[in-house]
Short mmCIF file of C-alpha atoms in Angstrom, two decimals:
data_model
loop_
_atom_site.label_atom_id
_atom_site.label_comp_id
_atom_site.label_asym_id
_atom_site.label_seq_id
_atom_site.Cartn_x
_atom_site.Cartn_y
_atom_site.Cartn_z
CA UNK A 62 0.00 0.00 0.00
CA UNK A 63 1.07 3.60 -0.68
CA UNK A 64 0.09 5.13 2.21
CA UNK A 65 -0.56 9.12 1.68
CA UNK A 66 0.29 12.03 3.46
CA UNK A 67 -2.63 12.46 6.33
CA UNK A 68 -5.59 12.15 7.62
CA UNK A 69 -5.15 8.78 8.55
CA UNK A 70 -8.89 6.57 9.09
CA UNK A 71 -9.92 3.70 10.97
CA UNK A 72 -13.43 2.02 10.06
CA UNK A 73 -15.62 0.66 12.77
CA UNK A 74 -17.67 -1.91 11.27
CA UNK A 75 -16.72 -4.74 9.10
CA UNK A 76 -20.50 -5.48 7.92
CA UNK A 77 -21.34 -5.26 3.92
CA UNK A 78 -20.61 -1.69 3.76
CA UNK A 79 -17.77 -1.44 5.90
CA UNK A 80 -16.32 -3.65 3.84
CA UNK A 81 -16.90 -1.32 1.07
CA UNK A 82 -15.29 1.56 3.06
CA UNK A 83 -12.32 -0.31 3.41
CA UNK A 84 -11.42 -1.20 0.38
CA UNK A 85 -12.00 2.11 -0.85
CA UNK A 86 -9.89 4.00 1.66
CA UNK A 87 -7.47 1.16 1.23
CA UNK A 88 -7.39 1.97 -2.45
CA UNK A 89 -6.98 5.91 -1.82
CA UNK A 90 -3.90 5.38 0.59
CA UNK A 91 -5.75 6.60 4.01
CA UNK A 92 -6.72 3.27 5.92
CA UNK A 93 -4.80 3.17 9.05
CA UNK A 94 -7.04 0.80 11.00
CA UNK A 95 -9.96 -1.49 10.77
CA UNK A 96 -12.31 -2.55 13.75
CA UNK A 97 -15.17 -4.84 14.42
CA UNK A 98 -16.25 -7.01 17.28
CA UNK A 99 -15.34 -9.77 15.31
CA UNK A 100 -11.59 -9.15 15.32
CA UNK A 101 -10.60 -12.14 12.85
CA UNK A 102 -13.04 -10.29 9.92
CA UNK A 103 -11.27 -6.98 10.73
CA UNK A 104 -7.47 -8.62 10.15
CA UNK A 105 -8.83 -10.40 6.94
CA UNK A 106 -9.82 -7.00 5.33
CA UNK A 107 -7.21 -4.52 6.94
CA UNK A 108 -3.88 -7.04 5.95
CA UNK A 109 -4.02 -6.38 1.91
CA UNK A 110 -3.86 -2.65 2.83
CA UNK A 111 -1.71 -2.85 5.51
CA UNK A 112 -3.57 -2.04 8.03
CA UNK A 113 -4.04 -2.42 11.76
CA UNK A 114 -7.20 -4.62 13.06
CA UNK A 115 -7.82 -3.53 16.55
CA UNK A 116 -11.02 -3.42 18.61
CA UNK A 117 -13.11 -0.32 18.85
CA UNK A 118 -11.64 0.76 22.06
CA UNK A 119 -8.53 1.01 20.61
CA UNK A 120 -9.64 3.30 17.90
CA UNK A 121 -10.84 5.69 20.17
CA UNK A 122 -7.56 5.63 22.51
CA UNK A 123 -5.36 5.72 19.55
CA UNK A 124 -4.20 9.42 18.77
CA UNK A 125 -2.58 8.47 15.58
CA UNK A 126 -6.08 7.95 13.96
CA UNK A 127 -7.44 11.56 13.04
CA UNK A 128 -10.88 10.35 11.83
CA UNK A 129 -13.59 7.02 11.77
CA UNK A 130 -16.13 5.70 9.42
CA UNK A 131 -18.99 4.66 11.09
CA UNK A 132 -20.50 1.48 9.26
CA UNK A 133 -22.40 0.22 12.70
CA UNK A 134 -26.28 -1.21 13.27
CA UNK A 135 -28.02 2.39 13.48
CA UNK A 136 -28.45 2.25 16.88
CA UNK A 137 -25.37 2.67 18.28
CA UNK A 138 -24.24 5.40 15.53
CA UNK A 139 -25.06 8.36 17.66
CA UNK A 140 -23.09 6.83 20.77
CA UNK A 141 -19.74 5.90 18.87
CA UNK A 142 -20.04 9.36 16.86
CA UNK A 143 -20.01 10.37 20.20
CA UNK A 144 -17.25 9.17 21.66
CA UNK A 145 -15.10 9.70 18.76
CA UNK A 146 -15.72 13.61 18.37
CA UNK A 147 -14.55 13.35 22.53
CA UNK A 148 -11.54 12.16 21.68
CA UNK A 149 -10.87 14.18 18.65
CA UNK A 150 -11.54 12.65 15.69
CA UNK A 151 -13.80 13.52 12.51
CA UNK A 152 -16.65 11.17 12.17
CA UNK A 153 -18.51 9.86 8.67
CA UNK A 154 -21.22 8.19 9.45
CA UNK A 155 -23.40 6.16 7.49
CA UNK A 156 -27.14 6.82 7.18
CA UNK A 157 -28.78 7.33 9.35
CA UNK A 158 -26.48 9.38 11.71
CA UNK A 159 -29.04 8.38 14.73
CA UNK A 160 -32.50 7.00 15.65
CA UNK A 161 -33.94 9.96 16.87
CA UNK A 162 -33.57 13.47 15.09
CA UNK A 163 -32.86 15.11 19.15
CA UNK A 164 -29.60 12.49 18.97
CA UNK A 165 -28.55 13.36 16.07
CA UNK A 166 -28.72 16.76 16.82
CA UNK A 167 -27.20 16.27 20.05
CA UNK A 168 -23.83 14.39 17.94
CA UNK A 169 -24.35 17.68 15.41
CA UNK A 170 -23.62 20.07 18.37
CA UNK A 171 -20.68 18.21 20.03
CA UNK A 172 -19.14 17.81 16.60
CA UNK A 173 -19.47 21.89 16.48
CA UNK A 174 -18.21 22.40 19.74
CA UNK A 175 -15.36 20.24 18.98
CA UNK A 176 -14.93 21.44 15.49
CA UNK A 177 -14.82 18.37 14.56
CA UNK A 178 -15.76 17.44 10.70
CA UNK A 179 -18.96 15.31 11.05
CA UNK A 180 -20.27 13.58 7.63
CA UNK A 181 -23.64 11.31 6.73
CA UNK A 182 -23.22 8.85 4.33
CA UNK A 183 -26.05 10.16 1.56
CA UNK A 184 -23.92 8.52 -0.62
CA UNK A 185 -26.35 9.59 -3.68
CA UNK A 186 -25.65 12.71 -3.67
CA UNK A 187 -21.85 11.58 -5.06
CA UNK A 188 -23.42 9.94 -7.84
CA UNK A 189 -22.54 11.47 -11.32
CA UNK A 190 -25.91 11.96 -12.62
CA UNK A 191 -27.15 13.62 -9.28
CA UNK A 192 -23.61 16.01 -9.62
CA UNK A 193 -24.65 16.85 -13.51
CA UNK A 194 -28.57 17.57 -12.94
CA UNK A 195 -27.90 19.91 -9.61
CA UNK A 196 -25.39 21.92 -12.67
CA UNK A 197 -28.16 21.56 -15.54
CA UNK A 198 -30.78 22.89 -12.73
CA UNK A 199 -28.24 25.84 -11.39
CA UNK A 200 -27.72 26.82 -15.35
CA UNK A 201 -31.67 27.63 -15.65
CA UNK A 202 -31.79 24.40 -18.24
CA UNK A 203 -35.16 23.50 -16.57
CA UNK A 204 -36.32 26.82 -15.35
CA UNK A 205 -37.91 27.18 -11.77
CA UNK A 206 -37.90 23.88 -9.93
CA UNK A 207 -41.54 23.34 -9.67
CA UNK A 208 -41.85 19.90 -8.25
CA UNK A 209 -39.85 16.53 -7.76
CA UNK A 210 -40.77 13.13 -7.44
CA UNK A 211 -38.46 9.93 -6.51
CA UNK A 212 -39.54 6.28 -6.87
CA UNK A 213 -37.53 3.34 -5.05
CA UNK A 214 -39.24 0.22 -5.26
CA UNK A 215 -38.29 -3.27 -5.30
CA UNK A 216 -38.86 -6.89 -3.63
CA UNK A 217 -36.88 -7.05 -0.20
CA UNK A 218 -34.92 -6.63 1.85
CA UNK A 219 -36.72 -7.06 4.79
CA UNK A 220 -35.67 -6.40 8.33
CA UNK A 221 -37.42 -6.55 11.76
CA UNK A 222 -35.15 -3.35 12.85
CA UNK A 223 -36.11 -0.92 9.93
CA UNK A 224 -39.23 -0.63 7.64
CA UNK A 225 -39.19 0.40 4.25
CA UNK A 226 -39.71 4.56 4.86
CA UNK A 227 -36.53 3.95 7.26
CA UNK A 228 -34.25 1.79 4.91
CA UNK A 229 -35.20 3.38 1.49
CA UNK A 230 -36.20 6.78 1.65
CA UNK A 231 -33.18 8.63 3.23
CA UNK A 232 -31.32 8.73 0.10
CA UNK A 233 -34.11 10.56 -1.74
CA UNK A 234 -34.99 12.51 0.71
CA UNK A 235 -31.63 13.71 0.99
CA UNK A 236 -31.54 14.38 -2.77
CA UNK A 237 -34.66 16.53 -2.25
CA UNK A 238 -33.76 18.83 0.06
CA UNK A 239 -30.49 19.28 -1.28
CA UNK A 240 -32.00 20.68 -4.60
CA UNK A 241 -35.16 22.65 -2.76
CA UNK A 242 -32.47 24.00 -0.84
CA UNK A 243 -34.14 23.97 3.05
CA UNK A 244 -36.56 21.99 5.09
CA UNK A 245 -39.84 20.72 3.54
CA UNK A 246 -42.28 23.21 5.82
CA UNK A 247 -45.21 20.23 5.58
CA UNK A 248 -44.92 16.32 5.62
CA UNK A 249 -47.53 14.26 5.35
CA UNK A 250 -46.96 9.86 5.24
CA UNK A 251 -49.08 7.14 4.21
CA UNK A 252 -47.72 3.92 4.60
CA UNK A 253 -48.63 0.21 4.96
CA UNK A 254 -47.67 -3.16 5.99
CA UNK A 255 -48.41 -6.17 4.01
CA UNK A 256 -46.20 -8.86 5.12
CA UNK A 257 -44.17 -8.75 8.24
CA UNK A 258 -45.91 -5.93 10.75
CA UNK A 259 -44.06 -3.50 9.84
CA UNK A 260 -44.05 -0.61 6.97
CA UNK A 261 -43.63 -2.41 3.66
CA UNK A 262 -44.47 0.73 1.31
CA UNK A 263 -44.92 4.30 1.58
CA UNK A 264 -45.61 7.61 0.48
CA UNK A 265 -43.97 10.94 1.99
CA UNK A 266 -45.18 14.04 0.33
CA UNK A 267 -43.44 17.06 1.14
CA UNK A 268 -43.86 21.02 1.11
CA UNK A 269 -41.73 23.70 0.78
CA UNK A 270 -41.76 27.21 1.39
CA UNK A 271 -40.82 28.13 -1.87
CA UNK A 272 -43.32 27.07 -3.24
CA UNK A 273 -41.62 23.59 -4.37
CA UNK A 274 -43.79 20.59 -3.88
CA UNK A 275 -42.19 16.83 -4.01
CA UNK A 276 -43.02 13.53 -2.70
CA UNK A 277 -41.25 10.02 -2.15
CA UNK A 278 -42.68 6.97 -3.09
CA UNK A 279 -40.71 3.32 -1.27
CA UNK A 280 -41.62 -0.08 -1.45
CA UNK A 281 -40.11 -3.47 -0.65
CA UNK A 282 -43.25 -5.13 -2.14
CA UNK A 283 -42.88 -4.46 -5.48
CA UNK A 284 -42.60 -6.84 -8.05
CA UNK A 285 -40.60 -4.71 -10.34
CA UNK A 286 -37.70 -2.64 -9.27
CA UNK A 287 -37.75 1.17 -10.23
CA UNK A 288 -35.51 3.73 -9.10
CA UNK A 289 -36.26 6.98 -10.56
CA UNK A 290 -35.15 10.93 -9.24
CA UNK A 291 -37.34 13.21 -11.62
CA UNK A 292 -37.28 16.80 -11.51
CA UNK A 293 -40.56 18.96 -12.97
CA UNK A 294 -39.70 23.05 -13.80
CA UNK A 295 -41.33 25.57 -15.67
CA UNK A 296 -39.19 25.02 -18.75
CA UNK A 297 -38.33 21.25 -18.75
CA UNK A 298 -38.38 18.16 -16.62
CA UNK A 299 -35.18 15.52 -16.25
CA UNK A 300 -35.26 12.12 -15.22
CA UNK A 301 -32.69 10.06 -13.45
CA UNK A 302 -33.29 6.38 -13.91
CA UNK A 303 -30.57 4.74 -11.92
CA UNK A 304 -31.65 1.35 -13.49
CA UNK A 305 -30.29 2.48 -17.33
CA UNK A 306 -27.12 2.20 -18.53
CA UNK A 307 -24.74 5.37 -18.27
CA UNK A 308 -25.57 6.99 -21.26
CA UNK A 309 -29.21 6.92 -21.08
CA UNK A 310 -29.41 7.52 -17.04
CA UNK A 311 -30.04 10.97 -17.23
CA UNK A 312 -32.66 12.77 -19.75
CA UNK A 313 -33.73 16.11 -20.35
CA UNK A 314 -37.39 16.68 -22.05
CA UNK A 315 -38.62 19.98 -22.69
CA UNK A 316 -42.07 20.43 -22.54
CA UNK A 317 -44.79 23.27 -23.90
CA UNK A 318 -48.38 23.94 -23.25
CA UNK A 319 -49.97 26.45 -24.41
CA UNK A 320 -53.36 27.96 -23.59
CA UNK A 321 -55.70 27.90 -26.23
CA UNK A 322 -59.52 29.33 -24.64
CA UNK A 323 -60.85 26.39 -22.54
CA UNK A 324 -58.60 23.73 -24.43
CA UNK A 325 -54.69 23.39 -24.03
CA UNK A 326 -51.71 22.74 -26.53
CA UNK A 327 -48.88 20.41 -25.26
CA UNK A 328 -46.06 18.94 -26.49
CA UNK A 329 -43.03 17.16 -24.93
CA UNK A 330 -39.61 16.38 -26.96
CA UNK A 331 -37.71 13.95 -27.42
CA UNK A 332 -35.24 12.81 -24.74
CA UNK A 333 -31.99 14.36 -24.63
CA UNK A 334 -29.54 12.16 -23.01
CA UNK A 335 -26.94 14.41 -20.44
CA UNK A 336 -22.98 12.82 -21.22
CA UNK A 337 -21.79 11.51 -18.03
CA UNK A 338 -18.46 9.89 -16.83
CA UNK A 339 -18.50 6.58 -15.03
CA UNK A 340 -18.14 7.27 -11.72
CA UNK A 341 -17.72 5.18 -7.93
CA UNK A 342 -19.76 6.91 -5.76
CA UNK A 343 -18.26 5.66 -2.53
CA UNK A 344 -14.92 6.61 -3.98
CA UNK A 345 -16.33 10.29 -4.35
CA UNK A 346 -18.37 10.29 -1.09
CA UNK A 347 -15.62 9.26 1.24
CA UNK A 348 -12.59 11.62 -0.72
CA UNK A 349 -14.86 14.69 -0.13
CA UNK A 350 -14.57 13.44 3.26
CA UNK A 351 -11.22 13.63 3.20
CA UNK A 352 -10.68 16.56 1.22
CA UNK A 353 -13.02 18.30 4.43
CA UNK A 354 -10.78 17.12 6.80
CA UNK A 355 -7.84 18.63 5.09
CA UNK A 356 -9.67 22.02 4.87
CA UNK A 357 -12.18 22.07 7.21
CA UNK A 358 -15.02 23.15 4.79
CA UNK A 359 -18.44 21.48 5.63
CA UNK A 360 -19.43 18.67 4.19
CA UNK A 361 -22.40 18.47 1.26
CA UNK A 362 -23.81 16.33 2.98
CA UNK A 363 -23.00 17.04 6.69
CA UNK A 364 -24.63 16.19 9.86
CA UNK A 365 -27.15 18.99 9.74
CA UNK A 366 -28.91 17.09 6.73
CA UNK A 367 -28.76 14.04 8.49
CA UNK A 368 -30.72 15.64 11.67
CA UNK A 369 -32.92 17.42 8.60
CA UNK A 370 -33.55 13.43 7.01
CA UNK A 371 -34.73 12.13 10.59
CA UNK A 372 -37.03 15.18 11.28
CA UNK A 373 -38.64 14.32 8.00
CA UNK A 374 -38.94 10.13 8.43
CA UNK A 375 -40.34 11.04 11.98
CA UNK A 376 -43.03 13.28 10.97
CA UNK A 377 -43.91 11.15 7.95
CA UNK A 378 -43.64 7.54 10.23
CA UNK A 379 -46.52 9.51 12.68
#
């Protein structure tokens, strides 16, 4: 390994997506450490980077380590984000940074206190189509935002912890508020369970004080998967279908009705498919959070949109 010049990480967590954090930071030179309960599956993944496998107290005691990736069951994130800002470190944590929107505020203020750099993993917002329709929106290419819509349905998985509006939607919503730019001022949920007891599908329909109007809809009941982000404005629409292949993920259709007395003329264009590059959205999540801990600029997507994403799931889960 070719180990670069600072920060140096540890990851707690050596589930599915720890794993994936690291052998990303592995790759990018900044894995010092890896941790889990389990301490053989911590040496297996840290020794082709080099790294140290050490149990999670020893992450926190260790001074050498100047930040952790959280990749823990959700209910301890808020107590290991914690502990970590105590002693120092930056914190990423995956979503969602806490249970309860008051804990995750309570992490959000100790991280400021500390000035500490404190990251949630909306790792969405890194994706390359997401990047190139928040620039096509900020150019004017589809006028005012008037309304977006985001679709996530599938079959499975299904857990006992966390229902469908907790496991699915956090992404989107995240997506959403990013590009209304605040707070929805309204949320209203309908959801349902089908199979297990618990929500299965669900529909989150939000408000803004702009004027913007959007809503989510989740399912792990579907029998066809469907993930589409699409964006209505006064002079176009674009659609992110995260199921197509890069060069037809993102379209642009511009749209024109017309009045015409009581009756209306419309027409709608062909697609125009946006250029994108291939990219690993992990790989561009976790080096913004490096590049933040080098600079100390806030994070896109940093702990004050995680608190924003629980407000939101709580008042739509009432």
């Amino acid at each position: 390994m070719t180990q670069s010049t600072g920060p140096r990480l540890a990851v707690i967590g050596c589930g599915y997506w720890g794993a994936n954090h690291v052998r990303t930071l592995g790759e990018m030179g900044v894995l010092h450490a890896v941790s889990d309960v389990h301490i053989d599956r911590a040496e297996m993944l840290a020794q082709p980077f080099g790294a140290s496998a050490v149990a999670p107290d020893g992450v926190f005691a260790n001074e050498a380590i100047d930040a952790v990736v959280l990749a823990l069951p959700a209910h301890v994130h808020a107590e290991f984000a914690t502990r970590a800002i105590a002693d120092g470190k930056h914190v990423f944590v995956e979503k969602p940074l806490a249970l309860s929107s008051a804990d995750a505020a309570h992490v959000v203020d100790e991280a400021s206190t500390a000035g500490r750099v404190l990251m949630t993993g909306h790792i969405l917002c890194y994706h390359n189509a997401f990047v190139a329709l928040r620039e096509r929106i900020a150019a004017g290419d589809l006028g005012d935002i008037r309304y977006i819509q985001s679709h996530r349905l599938g079959f499975g998985k299904f857990h006992a912890r966390f229902d469908a509006l907790w496991d699915l939607a956090p992404h989107d919503l995240s997506m959403i508020m990013t590009l209304a730019g605040s707070e929805p001022e309204r949320v209203q949920g309908v959801h349902r369970g089908v199979s297990i007891g618990t929500t299965d599908l669900a529909h989150v329909h939000l408000d803004f004080a702009s004027g913007v109007g959007a809503h989510v809809h989740v399912s792990r009941h579907s029998p066809y998967r469907e993930r589409r982000f699409t964006v209505i404005g006064s002079e176009g629409m674009a659609v992110w279908d995260d199921l197509a292949d890069w060069p037809r993920k993102l379209a642009l259709y511009r749209h024109r009705i017309d009045s015409k007395g009581t009756n209306w003329d419309f027409s709608l264009s062909e697609p125009d498919y946006v250029p994108l590059q291939p990219n690993m959205a992990l790989t561009d999540e976790l080096g913004h959070f490096v590049d933040c801990i080098r600079s100390g600029e806030t994070p896109r997507t940093d702990g004050r949109q995680g608190v924003a994403v629980l407000r939101v799931l709580e008042k739509a889960g009432r």
